Every structure is written in structure tokens, then in C-alpha cells.
Tab-separated table of C-alpha atoms in Angstrom:
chain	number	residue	atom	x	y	z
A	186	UNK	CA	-8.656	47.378	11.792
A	187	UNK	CA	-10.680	47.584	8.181
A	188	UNK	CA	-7.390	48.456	6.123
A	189	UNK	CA	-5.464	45.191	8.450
A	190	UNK	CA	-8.268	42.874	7.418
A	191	UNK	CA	-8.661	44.249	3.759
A	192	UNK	CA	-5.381	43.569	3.429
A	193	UNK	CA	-5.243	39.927	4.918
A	194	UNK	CA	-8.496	39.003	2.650
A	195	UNK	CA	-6.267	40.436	-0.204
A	196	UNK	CA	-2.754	38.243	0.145
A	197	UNK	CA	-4.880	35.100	0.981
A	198	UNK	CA	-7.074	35.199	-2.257
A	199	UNK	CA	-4.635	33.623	-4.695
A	200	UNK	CA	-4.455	30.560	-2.048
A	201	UNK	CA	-8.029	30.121	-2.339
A	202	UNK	CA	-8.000	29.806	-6.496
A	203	UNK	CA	-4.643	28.327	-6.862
A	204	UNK	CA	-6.261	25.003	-8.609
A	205	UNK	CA	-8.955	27.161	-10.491
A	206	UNK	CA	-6.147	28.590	-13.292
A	207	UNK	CA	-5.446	25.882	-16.004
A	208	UNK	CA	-1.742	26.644	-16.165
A	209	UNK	CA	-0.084	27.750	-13.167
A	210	UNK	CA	0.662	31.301	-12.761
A	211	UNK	CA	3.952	32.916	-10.771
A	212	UNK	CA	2.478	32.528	-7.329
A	213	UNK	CA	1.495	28.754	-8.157
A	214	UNK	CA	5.324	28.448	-9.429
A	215	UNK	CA	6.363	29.729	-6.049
A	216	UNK	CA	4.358	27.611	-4.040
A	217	UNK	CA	4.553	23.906	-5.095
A	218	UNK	CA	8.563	24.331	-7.034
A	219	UNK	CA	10.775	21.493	-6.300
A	220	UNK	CA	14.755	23.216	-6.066
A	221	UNK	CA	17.308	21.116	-7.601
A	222	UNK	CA	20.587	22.182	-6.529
A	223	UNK	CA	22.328	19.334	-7.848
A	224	UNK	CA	22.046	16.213	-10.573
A	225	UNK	CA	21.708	13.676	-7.967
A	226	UNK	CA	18.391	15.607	-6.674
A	227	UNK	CA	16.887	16.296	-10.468
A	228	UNK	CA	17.681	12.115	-10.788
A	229	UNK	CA	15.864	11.550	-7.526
A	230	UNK	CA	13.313	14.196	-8.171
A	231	UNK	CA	12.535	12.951	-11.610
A	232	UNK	CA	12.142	9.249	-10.645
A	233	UNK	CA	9.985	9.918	-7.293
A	234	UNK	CA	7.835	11.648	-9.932
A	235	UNK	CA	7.714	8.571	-12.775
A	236	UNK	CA	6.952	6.593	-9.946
A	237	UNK	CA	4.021	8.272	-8.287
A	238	UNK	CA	2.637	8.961	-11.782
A	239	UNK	CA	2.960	12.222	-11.783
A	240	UNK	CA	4.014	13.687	-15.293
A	241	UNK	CA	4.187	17.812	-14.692
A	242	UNK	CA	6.609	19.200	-12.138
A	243	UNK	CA	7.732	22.996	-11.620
A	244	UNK	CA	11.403	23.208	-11.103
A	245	UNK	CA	14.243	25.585	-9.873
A	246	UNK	CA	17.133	24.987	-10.700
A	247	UNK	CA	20.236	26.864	-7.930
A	248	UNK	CA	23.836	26.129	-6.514
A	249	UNK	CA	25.874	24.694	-9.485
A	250	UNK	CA	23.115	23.664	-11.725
A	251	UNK	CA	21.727	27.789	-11.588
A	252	UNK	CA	22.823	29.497	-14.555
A	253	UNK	CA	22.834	26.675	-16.785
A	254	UNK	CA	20.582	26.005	-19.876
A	255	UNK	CA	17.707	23.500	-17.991
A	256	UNK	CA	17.060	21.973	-20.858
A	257	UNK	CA	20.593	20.542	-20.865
A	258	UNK	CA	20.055	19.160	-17.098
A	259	UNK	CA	17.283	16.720	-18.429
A	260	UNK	CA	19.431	15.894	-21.040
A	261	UNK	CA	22.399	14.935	-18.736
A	262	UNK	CA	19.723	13.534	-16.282
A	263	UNK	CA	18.613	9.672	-16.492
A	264	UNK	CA	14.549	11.156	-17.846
A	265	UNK	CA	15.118	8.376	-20.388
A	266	UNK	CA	14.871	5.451	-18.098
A	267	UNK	CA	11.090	6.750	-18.034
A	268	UNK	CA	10.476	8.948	-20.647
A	269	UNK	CA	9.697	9.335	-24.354
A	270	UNK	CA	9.380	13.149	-24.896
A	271	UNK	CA	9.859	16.062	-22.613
A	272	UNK	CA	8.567	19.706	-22.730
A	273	UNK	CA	9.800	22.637	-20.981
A	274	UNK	CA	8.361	26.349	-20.683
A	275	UNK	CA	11.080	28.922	-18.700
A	276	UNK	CA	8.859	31.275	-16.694
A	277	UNK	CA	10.209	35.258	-15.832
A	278	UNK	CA	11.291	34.059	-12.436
A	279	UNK	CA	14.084	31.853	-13.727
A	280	UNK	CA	11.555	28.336	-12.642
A	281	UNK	CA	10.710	25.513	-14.980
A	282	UNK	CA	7.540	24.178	-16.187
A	283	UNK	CA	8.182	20.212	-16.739
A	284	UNK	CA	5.979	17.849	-18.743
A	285	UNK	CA	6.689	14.311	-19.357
A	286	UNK	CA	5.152	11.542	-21.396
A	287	UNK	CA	6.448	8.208	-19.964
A	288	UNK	CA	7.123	4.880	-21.413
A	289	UNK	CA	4.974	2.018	-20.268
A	290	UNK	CA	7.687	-0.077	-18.456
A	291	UNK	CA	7.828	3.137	-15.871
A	292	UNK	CA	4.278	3.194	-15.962
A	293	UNK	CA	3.808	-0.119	-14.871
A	294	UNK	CA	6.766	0.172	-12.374
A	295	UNK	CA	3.865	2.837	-10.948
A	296	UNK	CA	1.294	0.915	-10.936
A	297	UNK	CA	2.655	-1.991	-9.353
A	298	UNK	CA	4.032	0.120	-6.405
A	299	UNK	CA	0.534	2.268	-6.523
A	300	UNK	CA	-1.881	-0.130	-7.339
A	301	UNK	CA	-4.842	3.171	-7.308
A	302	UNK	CA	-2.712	3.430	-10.491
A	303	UNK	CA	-3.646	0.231	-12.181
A	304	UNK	CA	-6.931	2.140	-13.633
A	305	UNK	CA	-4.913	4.422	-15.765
A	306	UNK	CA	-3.342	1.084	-17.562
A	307	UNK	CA	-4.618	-0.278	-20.945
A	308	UNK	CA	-5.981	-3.865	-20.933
A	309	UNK	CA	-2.986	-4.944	-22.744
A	310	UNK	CA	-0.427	-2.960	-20.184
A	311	UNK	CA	-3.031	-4.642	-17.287
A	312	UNK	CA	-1.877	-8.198	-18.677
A	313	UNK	CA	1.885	-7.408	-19.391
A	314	UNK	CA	2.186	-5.843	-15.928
A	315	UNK	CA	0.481	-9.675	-14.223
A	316	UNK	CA	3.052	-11.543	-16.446
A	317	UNK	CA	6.152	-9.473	-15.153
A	318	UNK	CA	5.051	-9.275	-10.999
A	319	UNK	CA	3.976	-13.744	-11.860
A	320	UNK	CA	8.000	-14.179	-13.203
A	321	UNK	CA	9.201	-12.547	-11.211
A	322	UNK	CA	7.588	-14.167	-8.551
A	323	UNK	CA	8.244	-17.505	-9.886
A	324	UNK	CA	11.832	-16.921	-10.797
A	325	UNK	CA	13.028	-15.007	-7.565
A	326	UNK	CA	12.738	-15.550	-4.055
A	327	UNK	CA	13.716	-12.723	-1.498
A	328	UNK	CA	16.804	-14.566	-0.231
A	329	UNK	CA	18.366	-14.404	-3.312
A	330	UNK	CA	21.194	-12.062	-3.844
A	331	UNK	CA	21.104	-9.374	-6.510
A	332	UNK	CA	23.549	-11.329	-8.677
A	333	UNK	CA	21.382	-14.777	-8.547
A	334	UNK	CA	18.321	-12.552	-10.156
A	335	UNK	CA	19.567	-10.371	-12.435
A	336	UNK	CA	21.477	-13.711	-14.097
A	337	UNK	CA	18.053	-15.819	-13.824
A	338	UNK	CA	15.635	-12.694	-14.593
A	339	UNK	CA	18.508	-11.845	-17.854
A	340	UNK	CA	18.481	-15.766	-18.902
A	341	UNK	CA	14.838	-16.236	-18.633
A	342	UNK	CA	14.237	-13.155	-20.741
A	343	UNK	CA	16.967	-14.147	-23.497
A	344	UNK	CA	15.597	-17.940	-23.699
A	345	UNK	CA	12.016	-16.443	-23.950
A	346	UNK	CA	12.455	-13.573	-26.139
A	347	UNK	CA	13.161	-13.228	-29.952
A	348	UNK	CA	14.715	-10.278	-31.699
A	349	UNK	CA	11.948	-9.001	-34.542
A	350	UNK	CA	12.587	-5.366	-36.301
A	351	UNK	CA	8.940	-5.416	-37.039
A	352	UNK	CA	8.054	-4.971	-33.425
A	353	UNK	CA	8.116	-1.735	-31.363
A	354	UNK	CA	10.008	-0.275	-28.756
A	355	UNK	CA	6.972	-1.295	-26.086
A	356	UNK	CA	8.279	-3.634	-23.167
A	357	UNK	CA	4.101	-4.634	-23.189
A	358	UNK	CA	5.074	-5.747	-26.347
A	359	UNK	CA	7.642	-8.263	-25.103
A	360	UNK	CA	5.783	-9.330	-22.449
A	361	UNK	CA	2.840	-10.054	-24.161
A	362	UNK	CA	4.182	-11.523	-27.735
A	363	UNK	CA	8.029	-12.498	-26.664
A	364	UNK	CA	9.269	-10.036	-29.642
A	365	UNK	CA	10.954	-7.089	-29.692
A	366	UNK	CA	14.504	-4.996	-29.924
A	367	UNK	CA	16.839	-3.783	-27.977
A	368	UNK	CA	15.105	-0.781	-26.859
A	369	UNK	CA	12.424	-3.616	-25.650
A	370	UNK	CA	14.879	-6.138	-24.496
A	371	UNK	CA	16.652	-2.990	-21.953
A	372	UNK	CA	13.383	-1.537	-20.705
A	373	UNK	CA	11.598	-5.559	-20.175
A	374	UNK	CA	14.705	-5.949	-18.033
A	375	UNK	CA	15.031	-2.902	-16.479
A	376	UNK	CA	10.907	-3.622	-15.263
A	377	UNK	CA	11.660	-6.979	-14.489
A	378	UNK	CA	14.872	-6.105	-12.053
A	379	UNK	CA	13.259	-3.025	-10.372
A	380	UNK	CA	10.254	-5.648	-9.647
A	381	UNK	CA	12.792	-7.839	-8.045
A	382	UNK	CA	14.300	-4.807	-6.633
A	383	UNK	CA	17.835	-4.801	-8.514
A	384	UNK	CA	19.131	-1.243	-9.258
A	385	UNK	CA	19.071	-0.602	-13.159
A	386	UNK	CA	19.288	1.973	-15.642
A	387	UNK	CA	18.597	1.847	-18.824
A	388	UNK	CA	21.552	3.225	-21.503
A	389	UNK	CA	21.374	4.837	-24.832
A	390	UNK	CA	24.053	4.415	-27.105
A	391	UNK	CA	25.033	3.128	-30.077
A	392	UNK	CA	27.374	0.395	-31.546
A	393	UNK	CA	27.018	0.216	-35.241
A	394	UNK	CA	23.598	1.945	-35.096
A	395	UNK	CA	21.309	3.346	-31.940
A	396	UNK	CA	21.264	0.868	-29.375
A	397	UNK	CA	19.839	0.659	-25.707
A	398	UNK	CA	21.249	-2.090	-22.804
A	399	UNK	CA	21.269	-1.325	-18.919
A	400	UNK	CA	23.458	-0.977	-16.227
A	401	UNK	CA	22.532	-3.151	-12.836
A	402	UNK	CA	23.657	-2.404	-9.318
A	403	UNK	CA	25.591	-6.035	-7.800
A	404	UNK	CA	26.806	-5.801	-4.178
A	405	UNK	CA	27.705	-1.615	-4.242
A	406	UNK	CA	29.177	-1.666	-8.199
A	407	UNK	CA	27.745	-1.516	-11.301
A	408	UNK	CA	27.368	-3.559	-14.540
A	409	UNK	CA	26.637	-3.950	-18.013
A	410	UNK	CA	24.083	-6.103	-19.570
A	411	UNK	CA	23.065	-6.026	-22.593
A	412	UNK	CA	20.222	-9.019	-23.146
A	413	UNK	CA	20.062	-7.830	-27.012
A	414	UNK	CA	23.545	-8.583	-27.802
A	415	UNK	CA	23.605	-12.026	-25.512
A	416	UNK	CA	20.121	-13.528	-27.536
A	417	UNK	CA	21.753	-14.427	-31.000
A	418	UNK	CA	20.087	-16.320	-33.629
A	419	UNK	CA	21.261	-19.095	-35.172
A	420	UNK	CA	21.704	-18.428	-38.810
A	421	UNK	CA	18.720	-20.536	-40.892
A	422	UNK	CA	16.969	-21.573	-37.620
A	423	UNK	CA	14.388	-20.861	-35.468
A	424	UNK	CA	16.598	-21.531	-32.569
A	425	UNK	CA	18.077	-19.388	-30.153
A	426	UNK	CA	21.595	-19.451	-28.203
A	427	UNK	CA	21.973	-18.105	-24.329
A	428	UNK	CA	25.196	-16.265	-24.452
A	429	UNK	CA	26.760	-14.355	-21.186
A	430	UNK	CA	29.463	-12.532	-23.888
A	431	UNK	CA	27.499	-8.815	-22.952
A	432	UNK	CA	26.558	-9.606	-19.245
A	433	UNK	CA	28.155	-7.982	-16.218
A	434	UNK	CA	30.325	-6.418	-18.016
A	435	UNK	CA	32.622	-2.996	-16.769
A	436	UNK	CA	32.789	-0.175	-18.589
A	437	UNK	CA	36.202	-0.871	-20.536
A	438	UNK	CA	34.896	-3.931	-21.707
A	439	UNK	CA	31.467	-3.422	-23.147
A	440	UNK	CA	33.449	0.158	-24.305
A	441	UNK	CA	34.501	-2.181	-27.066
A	442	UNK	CA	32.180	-2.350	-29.476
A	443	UNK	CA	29.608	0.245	-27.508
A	444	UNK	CA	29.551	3.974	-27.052
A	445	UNK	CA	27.197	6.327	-24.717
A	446	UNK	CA	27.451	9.924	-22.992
A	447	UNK	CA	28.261	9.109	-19.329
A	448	UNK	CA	26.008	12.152	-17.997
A	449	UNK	CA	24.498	10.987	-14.808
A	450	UNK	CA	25.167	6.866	-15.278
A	451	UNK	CA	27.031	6.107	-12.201
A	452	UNK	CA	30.616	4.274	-13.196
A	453	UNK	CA	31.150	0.372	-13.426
A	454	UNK	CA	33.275	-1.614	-11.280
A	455	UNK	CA	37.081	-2.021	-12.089
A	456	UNK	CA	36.441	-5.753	-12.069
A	457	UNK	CA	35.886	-7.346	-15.683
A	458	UNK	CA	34.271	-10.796	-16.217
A	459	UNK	CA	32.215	-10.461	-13.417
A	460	UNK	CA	29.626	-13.799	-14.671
A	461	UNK	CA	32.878	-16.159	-15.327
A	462	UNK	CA	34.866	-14.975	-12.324
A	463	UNK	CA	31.861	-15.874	-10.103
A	464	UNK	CA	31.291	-19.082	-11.516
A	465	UNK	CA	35.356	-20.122	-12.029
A	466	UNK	CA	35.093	-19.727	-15.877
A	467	UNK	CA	37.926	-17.370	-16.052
A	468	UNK	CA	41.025	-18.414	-17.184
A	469	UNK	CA	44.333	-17.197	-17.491
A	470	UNK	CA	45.404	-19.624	-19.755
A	471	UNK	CA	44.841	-22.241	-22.309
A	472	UNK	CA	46.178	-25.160	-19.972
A	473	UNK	CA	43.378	-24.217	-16.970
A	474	UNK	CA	40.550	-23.539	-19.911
A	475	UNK	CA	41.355	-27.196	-21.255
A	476	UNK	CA	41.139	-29.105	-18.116
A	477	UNK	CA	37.910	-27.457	-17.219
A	478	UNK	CA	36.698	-27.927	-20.495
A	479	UNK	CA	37.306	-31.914	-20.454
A	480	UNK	CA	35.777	-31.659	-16.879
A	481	UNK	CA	32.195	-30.333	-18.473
A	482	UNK	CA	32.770	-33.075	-21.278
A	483	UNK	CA	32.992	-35.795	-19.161
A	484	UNK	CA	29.809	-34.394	-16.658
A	485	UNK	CA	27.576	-34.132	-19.873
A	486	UNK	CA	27.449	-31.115	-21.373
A	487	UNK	CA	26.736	-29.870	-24.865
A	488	UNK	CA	27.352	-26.564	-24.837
A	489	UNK	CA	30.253	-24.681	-22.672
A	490	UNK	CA	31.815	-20.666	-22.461
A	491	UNK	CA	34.492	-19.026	-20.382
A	492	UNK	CA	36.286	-16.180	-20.563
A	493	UNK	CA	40.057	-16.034	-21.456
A	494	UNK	CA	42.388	-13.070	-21.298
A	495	UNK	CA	44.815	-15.216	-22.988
A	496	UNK	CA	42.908	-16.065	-26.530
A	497	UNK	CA	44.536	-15.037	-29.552
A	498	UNK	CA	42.443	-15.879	-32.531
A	499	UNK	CA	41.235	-19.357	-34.244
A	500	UNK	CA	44.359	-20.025	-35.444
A	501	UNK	CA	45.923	-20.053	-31.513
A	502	UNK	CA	43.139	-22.224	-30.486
A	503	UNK	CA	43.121	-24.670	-33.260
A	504	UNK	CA	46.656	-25.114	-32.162
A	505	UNK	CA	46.364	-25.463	-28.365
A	506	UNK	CA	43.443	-27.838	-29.551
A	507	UNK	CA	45.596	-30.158	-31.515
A	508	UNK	CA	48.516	-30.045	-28.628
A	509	UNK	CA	46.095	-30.814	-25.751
A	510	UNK	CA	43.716	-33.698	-27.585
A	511	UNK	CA	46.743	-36.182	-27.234
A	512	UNK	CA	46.336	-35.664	-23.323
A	513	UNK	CA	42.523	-35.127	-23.301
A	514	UNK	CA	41.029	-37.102	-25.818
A	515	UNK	CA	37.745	-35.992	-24.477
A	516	UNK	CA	38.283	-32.320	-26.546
A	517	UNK	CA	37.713	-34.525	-29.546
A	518	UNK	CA	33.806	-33.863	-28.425
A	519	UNK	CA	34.317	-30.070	-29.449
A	520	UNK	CA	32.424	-28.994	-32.973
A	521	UNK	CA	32.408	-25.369	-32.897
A	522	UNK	CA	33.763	-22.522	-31.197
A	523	UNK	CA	33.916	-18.768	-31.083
A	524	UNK	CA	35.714	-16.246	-29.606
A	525	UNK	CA	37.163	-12.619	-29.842
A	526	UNK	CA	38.938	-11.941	-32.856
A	527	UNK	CA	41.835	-11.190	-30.705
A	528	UNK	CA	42.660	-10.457	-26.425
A	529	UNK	CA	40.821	-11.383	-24.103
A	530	UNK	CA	36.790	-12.423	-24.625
A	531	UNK	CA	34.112	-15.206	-24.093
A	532	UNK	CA	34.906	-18.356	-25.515
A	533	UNK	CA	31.893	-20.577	-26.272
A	534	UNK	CA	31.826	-24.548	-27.680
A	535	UNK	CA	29.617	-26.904	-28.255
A	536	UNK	CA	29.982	-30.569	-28.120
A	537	UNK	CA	29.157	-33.686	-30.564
A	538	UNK	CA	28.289	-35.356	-27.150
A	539	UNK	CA	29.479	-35.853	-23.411
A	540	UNK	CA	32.227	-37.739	-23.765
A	541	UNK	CA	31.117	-41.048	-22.222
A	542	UNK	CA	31.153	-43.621	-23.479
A	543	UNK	CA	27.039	-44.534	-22.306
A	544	UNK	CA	26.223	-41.181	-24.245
A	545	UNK	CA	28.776	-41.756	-27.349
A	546	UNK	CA	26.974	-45.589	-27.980
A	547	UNK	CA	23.853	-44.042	-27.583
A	548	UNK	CA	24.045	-41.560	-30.554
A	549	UNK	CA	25.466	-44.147	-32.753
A	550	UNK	CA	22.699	-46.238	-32.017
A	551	UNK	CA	20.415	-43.103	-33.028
A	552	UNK	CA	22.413	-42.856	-36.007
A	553	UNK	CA	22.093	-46.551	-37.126
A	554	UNK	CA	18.118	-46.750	-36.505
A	555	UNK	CA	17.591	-43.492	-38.342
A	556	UNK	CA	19.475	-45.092	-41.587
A	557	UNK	CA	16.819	-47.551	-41.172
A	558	UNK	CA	14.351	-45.812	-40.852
A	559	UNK	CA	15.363	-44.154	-43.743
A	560	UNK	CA	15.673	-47.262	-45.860
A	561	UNK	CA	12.496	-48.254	-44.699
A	562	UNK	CA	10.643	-45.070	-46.216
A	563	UNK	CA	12.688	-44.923	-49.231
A	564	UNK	CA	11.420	-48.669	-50.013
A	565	UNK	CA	8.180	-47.748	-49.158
A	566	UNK	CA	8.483	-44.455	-51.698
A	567	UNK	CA	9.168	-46.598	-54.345
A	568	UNK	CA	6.361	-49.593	-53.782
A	569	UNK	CA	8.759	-52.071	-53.721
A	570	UNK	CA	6.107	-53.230	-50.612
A	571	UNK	CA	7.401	-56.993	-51.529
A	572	UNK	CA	11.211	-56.670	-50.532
A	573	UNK	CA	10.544	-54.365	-47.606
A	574	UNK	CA	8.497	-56.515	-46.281
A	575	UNK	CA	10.354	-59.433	-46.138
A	576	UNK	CA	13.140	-57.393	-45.045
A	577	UNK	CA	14.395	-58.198	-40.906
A	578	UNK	CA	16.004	-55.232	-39.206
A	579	UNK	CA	15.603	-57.071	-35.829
A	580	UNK	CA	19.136	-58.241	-35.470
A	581	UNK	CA	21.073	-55.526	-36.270
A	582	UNK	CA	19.076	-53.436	-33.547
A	583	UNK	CA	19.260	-55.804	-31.356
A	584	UNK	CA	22.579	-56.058	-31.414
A	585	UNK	CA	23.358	-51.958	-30.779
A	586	UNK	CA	20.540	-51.675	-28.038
A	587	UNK	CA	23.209	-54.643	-26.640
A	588	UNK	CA	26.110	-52.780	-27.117
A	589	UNK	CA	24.701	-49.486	-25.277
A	590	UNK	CA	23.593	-51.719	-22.378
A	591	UNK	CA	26.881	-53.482	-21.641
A	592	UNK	CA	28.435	-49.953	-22.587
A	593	UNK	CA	26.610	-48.397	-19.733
A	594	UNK	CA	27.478	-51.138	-17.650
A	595	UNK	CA	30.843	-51.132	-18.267
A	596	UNK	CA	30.848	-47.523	-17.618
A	597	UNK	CA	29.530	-47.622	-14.060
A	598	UNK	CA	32.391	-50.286	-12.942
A	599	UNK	CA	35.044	-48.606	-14.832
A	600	UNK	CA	34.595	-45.385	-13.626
A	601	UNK	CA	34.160	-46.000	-10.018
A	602	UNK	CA	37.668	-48.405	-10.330
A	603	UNK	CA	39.827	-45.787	-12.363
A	604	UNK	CA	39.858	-42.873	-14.384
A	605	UNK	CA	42.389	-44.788	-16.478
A	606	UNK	CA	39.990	-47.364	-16.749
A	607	UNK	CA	37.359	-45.493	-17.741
A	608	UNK	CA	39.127	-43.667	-20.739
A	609	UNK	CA	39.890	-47.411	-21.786
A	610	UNK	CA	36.368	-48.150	-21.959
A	611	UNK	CA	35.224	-45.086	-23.573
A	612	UNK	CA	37.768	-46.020	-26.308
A	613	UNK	CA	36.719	-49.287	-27.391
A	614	UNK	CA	33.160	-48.502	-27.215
A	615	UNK	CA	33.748	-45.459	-29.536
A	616	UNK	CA	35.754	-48.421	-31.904
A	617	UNK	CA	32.727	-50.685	-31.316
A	618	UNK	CA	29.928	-47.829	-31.709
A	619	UNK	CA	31.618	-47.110	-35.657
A	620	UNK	CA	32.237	-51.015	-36.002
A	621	UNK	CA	28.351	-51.266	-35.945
A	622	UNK	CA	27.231	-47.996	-37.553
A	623	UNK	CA	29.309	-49.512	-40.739
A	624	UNK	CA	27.798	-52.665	-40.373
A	625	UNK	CA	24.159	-50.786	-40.252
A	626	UNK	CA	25.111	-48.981	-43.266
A	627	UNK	CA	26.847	-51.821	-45.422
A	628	UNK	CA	23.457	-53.637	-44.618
A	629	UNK	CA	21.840	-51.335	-46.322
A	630	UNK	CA	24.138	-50.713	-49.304
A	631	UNK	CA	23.377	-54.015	-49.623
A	632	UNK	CA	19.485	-53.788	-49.859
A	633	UNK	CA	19.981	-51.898	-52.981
């Protein structure tokens, strides 16, 4: 009975120091290791443990994965949508030793979803974490379908967010300051969409150098989106264009001009275009492209893109251009355009103005005051205080705040009678808007 109870004392006593030893021993190993018998599991395994907050895990790795260099499974695995740096120590008994340093957006994921977390945040990650859960909020409702916010959540980010080498790869960063790159842009998004409760990865690539977009779960399939690539900036401005030219893209598509190792990132949907097919911006042709085009003209616009899998190059659409303006004089609006250099691609154009006639009167009026006003100062520059004052502007503004008046008069009869009619009127008050503009400006040719 001694030896029975000497010997029970003696098994039990490494269960009563387990957590004294500072790194676990064998028996420790044994006792909490996590088997991974597949990549799905190490994927599941290693987010469950991103999310909890949890950074050391002891690992065995059997059934197709056993045998296999482990270091190569984290490789394969997706460790980077919350990772920075890894470590790994191989024990005698063929088990792992993991230890992971994580990147704040999966920290913050952690915290939101474990608030006992929130403690372990900076100050700074504190405030980027209550600006993410507040857009999210704001921008998203739970009806929504996972298409509606990953297009408002990818939108809001582009509009808000400014491309800026100098910055680093922190999605607090972004949050906080509304600069970073790409590695930013992908793991902002990826924080924002999990918030909302979109699928996403995050992918590393490269294009022309290292680059890092996502990949976002719609309705079963998955996507492309790469926010860097859609957030251009306009060449000598401050300004910045929404594009849609990388978003919801397949795998064939963004394959283009981007390259990654597939490892674990599930496969995109056969379907390409997915933004312009949902919102009937895909066309087959030039003829169906112009009519819609002329269509957002006429409702407004300024800016418009589609997607064509029939574009050739400039010199193709220049010439469809010139063939379709005598039946749509509205295309005249169009100033520039871009597209693929050739097949298929986004098409985008902007617009001198809508095409009505209310809104074509109304920038020549613009026009005509701001030569004015620029007569005025230029008199005023050169003291000649005498002449400028004596000087009467009144009629000749009084007489193009008429014309836009009875232009947007016109315009509500016409249009309601006839499209035909309409057109007519948009015509002569395009000839009446330049009429006046060169009377403005001879008026002030003649002040000189």
C-alpha cells in the first residue's frame, strides 16, 4: 500500500509544478499541444490564437502535414494576416514551440472581441481601435449585405486616406493620421471588414515591388481588393480620385499586373467585374457603354467608369467617340478618359459638365463673372482706382443671371414635353451661353 501511494505521489508531481518551469519541459509539451493534422486546422488554430491574444502555442504537427519541415507550414499558413515575426524551437518529441509577435490591426481585432484585452493596448492603439468600431458603426448597419460594406467600408477608406512612403506599415497609423501604404491600406481594411464581420485576408505579393491587398468573402466566393491601387493621386494636386479599377476583382484579373504564392488563400470566384456587373456598368460593347454614358450626362454627373471587355486602346475610343457624338451630342461633355492599354478593363471619364442645358449656362456664367473679377483686380493692381471705379459691370451680369433663369425654365417645360425638345433647348442655350461669354470678354478687351 506504501510502494502504490509512493508511486501515485510520484506521477502526479509534475502536474503540481507544471506553471513553476519558465519554458515548458516534455511533459508540459504533452499536456497542453494543439495537433494539426491539416492546413485548414493550423489556419484555424493560428487565428483562434491572434484572437484570444495569445502569442505562444505548442504544436504537433501528424496525418499529411507529419514529416514535413514546420517551419514551412507557417509559411504556407495565413500567420501574416496577424503576424510580424515568428519563432520556432523543435523539441526531441517531434512537437513545436510557437511564438508570435502580432501586428496591431490583429491586436485590436482582440481587443474589440475581448475587451479584458483593451489594457494591453497603447493610448494611441486605444484611440485607433474607437475610430474603427465608431465607422464602422456609422457606415454599416447589420442588414446590409457583405457586398454593400466592403464597397462603403473600401470607399470611405480610399476618400479618407492618402498614400505617404514616409509613414509605416501601422494600420494605428492610418487610423489616427489618414496616411499610410499599402501594407497599411490592406491591414486598415482587413480591421475594418472583420469589425463589420466580412471575411478577409490579407495578401503579400508583389507587382513592380512588394505589395500587400486582401481578399474578401461576398455571398460564398472570394475577391480582390486592393484599396492601394484604387486611391490614385492626381499628378500636381492635393486631390484624390475613387477608382473601383482593383476592387472585386478574380484571380485572373488582378493576376495582371499582381503576383503572390497561393499557399492557404482560398481561390476567387470565376466571375470577373464583380463591382460593374452588380451595378450594370459592364458592357459588352461600345454601343451599350455610350448610351449609358449619355444617360449619366444628362442625370448630372462629373465623373463616370465601367468596365468593357471590348476596349481596344485610345485610338479605338477616340474613334467610337467621334462616330457616336453625331447621335449623342451629350458625349461632347467628356474631357478625359482612361482605360487598359488593351482588352478588357475599367474605363473612367470625367465630364466638363452635365449636359443640361441649366448646368451648361451656369458655368458660363461662372466663367464670365470670374473674367470680371479678374479685370476688376488687375485695375485695382495697377491704381488706376479712377477708371475702375467708374466702371458698370451691372448689365452684363444681369443679363447672364437672365439667361440661366429662363434657361432653367426652359429646361423644366422642354424636358417634360420631349426629349427632342429638350436637346433643342440645350443647343441654343450652349449658342447663347458662348454668345455672352464673348460679349463678357470683348467688354473687357475693351477696358484696356
Amino acid at each position: 500500500m506504501f510502494r502504490l501511494l509512493s508511486l501515485l505521489l510520484l506521477v502526479s508531481a509534475p502536474l503540481a509544478t507544471a506553471q513553476a518551469p519558465q519554458q515548458p519541459g516534455i511533459l508540459t509539451l504533452k499536456r497542453d499541444m494543439v495537433v494539426i493534422h491539416s492546413m485548414a486546422e493550423l489556419n484555424n488554430h493560428l487565428e483562434d490564437l491572434a484572437l484570444r491574444g495569445q502569442s505562444r502555442t505548442n504544436c504537433l504537427f501528424v496525418g499529411n502535414l507529419k514529416g514535413k519541415q514546420a517551419k514551412q507550414h507557417l509559411l504556407s499558413s495565413l500567420w501574416q494576416n496577424y503576424s510580424k515575426a515568428f519563432s520556432l524551437t523543435l523539441h526531441p518529441d517531434g512537437s513545436v514551440l510557437l511564438d508570435f509577435t502580432y501586428h496591431d490591426n490583429a491586436r485590436l481585432l482582440a481587443a474589440h472581441l475581448h475587451p479584458e484585452l483593451i489594457p494591453t493596448l497603447t493610448q494611441q492603439e486605444r484611440q485607433a481601435l474607437a475610430i474603427a468600431q465608431q465607422r464602422v458603426a456609422e457606415l454599416t448597419t447589420p442588414h446590409m449585405s457583405d457586398y454593400e460594406k466592403v464597397r462603403i467600408l473600401h470607399d470611405d477608406l480610399v476618400h479618407r486616406a492618402s498614400y505617404d512612403l514616409q509613414a509605416d506599415g501601422a494600420c494605428t497609423t492610418l487610423l489616427l493620421t489618414n496616411h499610410g501604404v499599402c501594407e497599411t491600406y490592406s491591414r486598415t481594411l482587413w480591421l475594418l471588414l472583420r469589425l463589420a464581420g466580412v471575411p478577409c485576408h490579407i495578401v503579400v505579393g508583389r507587382t513592380n515591388e512588394d505589395h500587400a491587398w486582401n481578399l474578401v468573402q461576398i455571398n460564398g466566393e472570394w475577391y480582390h481588393v486592393d484599396a492601394t491601387w484604387d486611391d490614385p493621386a492626381i499628378v500636381g494636386s492635393n486631390a484624390q480620385i475613387l477608382t473601383h479599377s482593383y476592387f472585386l476583382l478574380n484571380d485572373d484579373e488582378i493576376a495582371r499586373d499582381h503576383s503572390w504564392v497561393r499557399g492557404s488563400l482560398p481561390v476567387s470566384a470565376k466571375k470577373d467585374a464583380l463591382y460593374f456587373r452588380t451595378n450594370a456598368r459592364y458592357f459588352t460593347n461600345y454601343g451599350q457603354m455610350w448610351q449609358s454614358v449619355a444617360a449619366a450626362i444628362a442625370e448630372g454627373a462629373t465623373e463616370y467608369e465601367c468596365y468593357l471587355t471590348a476596349y481596344g486602346d485610345k485610338a479605338a475610343f477616340e474613334r467610337s467617340l467621334d462616330t457616336n457624338l453625331y447621335s449623342r451630342p451629350q458625349l461632347a461633355a467628356i474631357r478625359t478618359w482612361s482605360g487598359p492599354e488593351k482588352g478588357p478593363g475599367v474605363i473612367r471619364l470625367t465630364f466638363t459638365h452635365s449636359g443640361t442645358p441649366a448646368k451648361a449656362t451656369e458655368e458660363a456664367l461662372e466663367l464670365a463673372n470670374a473674367t470680371v473679377q479678374n479685370a476688376r483686380q488687375w485695375w485695382q493692381k495697377f491704381s488706376f482706382s479712377t477708371w475702375y471705379n467708374a466702371l458698370d459691370f451691372t448689365p452684363i451680369e444681369q443679363e447672364l443671371n437672365h439667361l440661366y433663369s429662363e434657361t432653367t425654365r426652359q429646361l423644366d417645360s422642354a424636358w417634360q414635353y420631349s426629349e427632342q425638345k429638350a436637346t433643342e433647348w440645350y443647343n441654343t442655350a450652349e449658342q447663347k451661353a458662348a454668345e455672352w461669354w464673348q460679349a463678357a470678354e470683348n467688354e473687357v478687351k475693351s477696358w484696356f
